[in-house]
PDB file of C-alpha atoms in Angstrom:
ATOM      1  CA  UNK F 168       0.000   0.000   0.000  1.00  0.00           C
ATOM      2  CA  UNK F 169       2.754   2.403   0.680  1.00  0.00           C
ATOM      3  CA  UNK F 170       4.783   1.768  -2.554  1.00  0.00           C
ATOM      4  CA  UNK F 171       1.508   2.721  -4.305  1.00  0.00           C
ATOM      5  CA  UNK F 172       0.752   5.944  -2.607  1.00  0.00           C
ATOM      6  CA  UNK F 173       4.533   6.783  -2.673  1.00  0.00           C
ATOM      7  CA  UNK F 174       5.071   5.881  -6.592  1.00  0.00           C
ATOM      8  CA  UNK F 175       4.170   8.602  -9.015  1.00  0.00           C
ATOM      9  CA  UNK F 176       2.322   6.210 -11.490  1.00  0.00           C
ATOM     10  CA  UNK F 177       1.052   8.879 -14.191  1.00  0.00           C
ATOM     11  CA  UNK F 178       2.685   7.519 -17.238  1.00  0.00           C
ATOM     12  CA  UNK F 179       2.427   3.935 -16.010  1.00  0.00           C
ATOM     13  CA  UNK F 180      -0.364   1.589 -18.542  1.00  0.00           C
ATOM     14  CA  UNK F 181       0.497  -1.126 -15.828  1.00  0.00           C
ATOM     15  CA  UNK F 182       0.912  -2.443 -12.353  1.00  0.00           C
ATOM     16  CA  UNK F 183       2.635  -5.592 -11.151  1.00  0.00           C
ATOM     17  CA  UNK F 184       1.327  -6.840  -7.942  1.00  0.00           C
ATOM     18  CA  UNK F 185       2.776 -10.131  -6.346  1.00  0.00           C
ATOM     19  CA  UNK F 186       4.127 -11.891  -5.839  1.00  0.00           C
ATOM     20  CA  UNK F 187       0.689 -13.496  -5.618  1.00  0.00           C
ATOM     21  CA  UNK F 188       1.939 -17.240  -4.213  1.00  0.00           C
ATOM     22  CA  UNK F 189       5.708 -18.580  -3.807  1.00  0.00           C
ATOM     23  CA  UNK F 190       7.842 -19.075  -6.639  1.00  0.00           C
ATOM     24  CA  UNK F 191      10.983 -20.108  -7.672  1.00  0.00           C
ATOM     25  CA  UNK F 192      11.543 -17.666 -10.794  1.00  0.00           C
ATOM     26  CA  UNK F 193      12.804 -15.060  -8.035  1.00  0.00           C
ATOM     27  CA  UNK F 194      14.907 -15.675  -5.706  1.00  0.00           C
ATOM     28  CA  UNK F 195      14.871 -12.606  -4.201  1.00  0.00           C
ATOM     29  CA  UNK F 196      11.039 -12.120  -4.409  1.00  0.00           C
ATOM     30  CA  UNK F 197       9.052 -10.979  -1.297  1.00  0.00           C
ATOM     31  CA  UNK F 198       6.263 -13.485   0.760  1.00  0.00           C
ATOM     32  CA  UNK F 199       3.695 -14.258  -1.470  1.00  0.00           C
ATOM     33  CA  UNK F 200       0.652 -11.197  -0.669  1.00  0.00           C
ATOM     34  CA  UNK F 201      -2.262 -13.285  -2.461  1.00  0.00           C
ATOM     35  CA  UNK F 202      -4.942 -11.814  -4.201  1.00  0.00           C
ATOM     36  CA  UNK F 203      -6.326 -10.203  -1.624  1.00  0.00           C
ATOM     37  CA  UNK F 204      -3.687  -7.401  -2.326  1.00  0.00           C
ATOM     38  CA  UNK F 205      -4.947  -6.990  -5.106  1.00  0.00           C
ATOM     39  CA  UNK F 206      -8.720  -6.546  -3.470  1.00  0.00           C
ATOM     40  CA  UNK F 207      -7.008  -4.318  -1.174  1.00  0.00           C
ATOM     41  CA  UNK F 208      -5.400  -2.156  -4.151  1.00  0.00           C
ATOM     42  CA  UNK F 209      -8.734  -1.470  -5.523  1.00  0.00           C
ATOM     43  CA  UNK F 210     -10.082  -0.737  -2.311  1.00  0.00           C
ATOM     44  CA  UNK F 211      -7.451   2.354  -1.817  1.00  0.00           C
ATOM     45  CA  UNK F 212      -7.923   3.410  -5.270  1.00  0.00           C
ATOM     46  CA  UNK F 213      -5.852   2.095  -7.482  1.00  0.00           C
ATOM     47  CA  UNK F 214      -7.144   1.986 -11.443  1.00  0.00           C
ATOM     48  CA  UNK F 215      -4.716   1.416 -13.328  1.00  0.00           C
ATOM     49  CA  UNK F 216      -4.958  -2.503 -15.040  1.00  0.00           C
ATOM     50  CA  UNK F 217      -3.104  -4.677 -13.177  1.00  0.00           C
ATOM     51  CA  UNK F 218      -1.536  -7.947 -13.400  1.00  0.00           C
ATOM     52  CA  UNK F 219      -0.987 -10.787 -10.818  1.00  0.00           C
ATOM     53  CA  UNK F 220       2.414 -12.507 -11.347  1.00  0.00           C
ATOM     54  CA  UNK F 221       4.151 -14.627  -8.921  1.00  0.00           C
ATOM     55  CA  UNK F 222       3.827 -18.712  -8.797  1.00  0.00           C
ATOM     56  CA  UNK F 223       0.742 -17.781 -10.476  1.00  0.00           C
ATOM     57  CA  UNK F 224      -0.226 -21.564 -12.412  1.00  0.00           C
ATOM     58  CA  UNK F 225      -3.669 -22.577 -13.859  1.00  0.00           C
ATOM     59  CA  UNK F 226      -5.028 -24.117 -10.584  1.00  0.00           C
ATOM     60  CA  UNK F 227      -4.417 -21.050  -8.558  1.00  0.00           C
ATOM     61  CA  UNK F 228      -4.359 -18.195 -11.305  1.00  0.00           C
ATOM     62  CA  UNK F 229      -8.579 -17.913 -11.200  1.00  0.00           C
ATOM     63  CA  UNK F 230      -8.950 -15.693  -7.632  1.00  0.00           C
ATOM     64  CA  UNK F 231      -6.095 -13.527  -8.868  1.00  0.00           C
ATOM     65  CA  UNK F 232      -8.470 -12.555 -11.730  1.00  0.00           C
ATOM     66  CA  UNK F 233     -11.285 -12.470  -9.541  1.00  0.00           C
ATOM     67  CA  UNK F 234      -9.836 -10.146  -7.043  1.00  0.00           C
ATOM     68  CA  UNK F 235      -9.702  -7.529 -10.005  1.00  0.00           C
ATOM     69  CA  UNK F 236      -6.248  -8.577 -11.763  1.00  0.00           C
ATOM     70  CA  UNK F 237      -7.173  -7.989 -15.363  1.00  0.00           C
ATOM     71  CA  UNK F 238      -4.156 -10.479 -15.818  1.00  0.00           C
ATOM     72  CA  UNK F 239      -1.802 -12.610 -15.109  1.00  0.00           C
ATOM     73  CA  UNK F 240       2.045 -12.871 -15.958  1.00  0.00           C
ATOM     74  CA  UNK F 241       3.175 -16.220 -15.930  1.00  0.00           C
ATOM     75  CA  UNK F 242       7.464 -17.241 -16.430  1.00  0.00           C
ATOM     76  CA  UNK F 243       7.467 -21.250 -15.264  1.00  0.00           C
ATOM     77  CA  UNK F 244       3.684 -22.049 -15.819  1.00  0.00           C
ATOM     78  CA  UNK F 245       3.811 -21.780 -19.622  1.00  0.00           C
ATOM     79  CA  UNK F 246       7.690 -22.318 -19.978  1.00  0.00           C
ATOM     80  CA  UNK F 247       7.569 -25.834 -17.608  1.00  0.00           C
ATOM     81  CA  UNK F 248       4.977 -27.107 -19.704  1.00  0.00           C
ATOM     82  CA  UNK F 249       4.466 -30.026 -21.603  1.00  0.00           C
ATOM     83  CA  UNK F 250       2.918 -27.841 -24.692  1.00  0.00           C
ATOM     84  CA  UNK F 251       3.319 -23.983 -23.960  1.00  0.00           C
ATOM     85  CA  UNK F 252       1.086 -23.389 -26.619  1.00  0.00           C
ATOM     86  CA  UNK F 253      -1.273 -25.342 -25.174  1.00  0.00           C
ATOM     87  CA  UNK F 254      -0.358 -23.693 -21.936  1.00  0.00           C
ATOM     88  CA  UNK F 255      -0.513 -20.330 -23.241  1.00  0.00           C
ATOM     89  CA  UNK F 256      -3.428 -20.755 -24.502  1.00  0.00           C
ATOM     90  CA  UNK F 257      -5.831 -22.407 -21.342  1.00  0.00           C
ATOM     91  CA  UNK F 258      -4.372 -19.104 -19.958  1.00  0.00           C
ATOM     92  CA  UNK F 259      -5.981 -16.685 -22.068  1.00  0.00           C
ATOM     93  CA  UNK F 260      -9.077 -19.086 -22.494  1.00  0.00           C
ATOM     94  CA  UNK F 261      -9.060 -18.573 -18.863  1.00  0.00           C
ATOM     95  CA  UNK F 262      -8.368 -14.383 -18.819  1.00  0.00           C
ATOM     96  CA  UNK F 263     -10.921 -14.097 -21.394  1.00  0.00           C
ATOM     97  CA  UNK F 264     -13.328 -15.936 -19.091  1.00  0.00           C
ATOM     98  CA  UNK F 265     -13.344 -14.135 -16.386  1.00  0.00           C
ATOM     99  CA  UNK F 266     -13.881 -10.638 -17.955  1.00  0.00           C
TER     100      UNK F 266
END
């Protein structure tokens, strides 16, 4: 919350918020905040789009959207998978879904 009240976002078209569960793409990443940060965002006013990223997979990536993530950014999800086509692509099924 303070990082968003403290950043001057006027020419951002984007916010990252995460990361949303634990991963292993960052080592260095924070605890996971869930999507309820991302409820909470909207809550204190942030509208700007914003994506959910952070061990974000397609068993977990649905309340991320629902909490008001108009995305998600996914590294190992898609890039770990069998087909990432096919991975990409339940993803945006998914994305498009929930709109």
């Amino acid at each position: 919350m303070e990082e968003l009240h403290k950043t001057n976002v006027v020419y951002a078209d984007c916010v990252g918020v995460g990361p949303m569960y634990t991963t292993s793409s960052k080592p260095d990443a924070q605890l996971p905040c869930g999507p309820e940060r991302i409820a909470e965002l909207r809550a204190e006013g942030l509208t700007l789009p914003c994506v959910g990223i952070g061990g974000i997979t397609l068993d977990n990536a649905k309340p991320v959207l629902q909490a008001g993530a108009c995305g998600v950014a996914v590294i190992s999800a898609i890039a770990h998978a069998d087909s990432p086509y096919e991975a990409a692509q339940q993803f945006k099924y998914l994305v498009d879904g929930i709109k």
